[in-house]
CSV table of C-alpha atoms in Angstrom, one decimal:
chain,number,residue,atom,x,y,z
A,1,UNK,CA,-4.6,-0.4,-3.2
A,2,UNK,CA,-3.0,-3.5,-4.7
A,3,UNK,CA,0.7,-4.3,-4.8
A,4,UNK,CA,0.8,-4.4,-8.6
A,5,UNK,CA,-0.4,-0.7,-8.7
A,6,UNK,CA,2.3,0.2,-6.2
A,7,UNK,CA,5.1,-1.5,-8.2
A,8,UNK,CA,4.4,0.8,-11.1
A,9,UNK,CA,5.0,4.0,-9.0
A,10,UNK,CA,8.3,5.8,-8.6
A,11,UNK,CA,10.2,6.1,-5.3
A,12,UNK,CA,9.1,9.7,-4.9
A,13,UNK,CA,5.4,8.8,-5.4
A,14,UNK,CA,5.7,5.9,-3.0
A,15,UNK,CA,7.3,8.2,-0.4
A,16,UNK,CA,4.6,10.7,-0.8
A,17,UNK,CA,1.9,8.1,-0.6
A,18,UNK,CA,3.5,6.6,2.6
A,19,UNK,CA,3.4,10.1,4.2
A,20,UNK,CA,-0.3,10.5,3.3
A,21,UNK,CA,-1.2,7.0,4.6
A,22,UNK,CA,0.6,7.6,7.9
A,23,UNK,CA,-1.3,10.9,8.4
A,24,UNK,CA,-4.6,9.1,7.6
A,25,UNK,CA,-3.8,6.4,10.2
A,26,UNK,CA,-3.0,9.1,12.8
A,27,UNK,CA,-6.3,10.7,12.1
A,28,UNK,CA,-8.2,7.5,12.2
A,29,UNK,CA,-6.6,6.5,15.5
A,30,UNK,CA,-7.4,9.9,17.0
A,31,UNK,CA,-11.1,9.7,15.9
A,32,UNK,CA,-11.2,6.2,17.4
A,33,UNK,CA,-9.9,7.4,20.7
A,34,UNK,CA,-12.5,10.1,20.9
A,35,UNK,CA,-15.3,7.7,19.9
A,36,UNK,CA,-16.0,9.5,16.6
A,37,UNK,CA,-15.0,6.6,14.3
A,38,UNK,CA,-17.8,4.3,13.3
A,39,UNK,CA,-15.9,2.1,10.9
A,40,UNK,CA,-13.0,0.9,12.9
A,41,UNK,CA,-12.0,-1.7,10.3
A,42,UNK,CA,-10.5,1.2,8.3
A,43,UNK,CA,-7.6,1.3,10.7
A,44,UNK,CA,-6.5,-2.2,9.7
A,45,UNK,CA,-7.0,-1.4,6.0
A,46,UNK,CA,-4.7,1.6,6.2
A,47,UNK,CA,-2.1,-0.4,8.2
A,48,UNK,CA,-2.1,-3.0,5.4
A,49,UNK,CA,-1.7,-0.3,2.7
A,50,UNK,CA,1.2,1.1,4.6
A,51,UNK,CA,2.8,-2.3,4.8
A,52,UNK,CA,2.3,-2.8,1.0
A,53,UNK,CA,3.8,0.6,0.3
A,54,UNK,CA,6.8,-0.1,2.4
A,55,UNK,CA,7.3,-3.4,0.7
A,56,UNK,CA,7.2,-1.8,-2.8
A,57,UNK,CA,9.5,1.0,-1.6
A,58,UNK,CA,12.0,-1.4,-0.3
A,59,UNK,CA,11.9,-3.5,-3.5
A,60,UNK,CA,12.5,-0.3,-5.5
A,61,UNK,CA,15.5,0.6,-3.3
A,62,UNK,CA,16.9,-2.9,-3.7
A,63,UNK,CA,16.7,-2.6,-7.5
A,64,UNK,CA,18.6,0.6,-7.4
A,65,UNK,CA,21.4,-0.9,-5.3
A,66,UNK,CA,22.1,-3.6,-7.8
């Protein structure tokens, strides 16, 4: 997911997306620990999506403070 797509979303949508991404990351880590995950690069992709979402969320909150 690109940052430009995330900037268009509302704070509520970003919060919901963040929750979903964190749940997905937990699931991927669990599968990796039990040797059921074949595509381990997906962990890094989800971590980067979480970082982008947090960046967009913090930018929205900063706009609201001003």
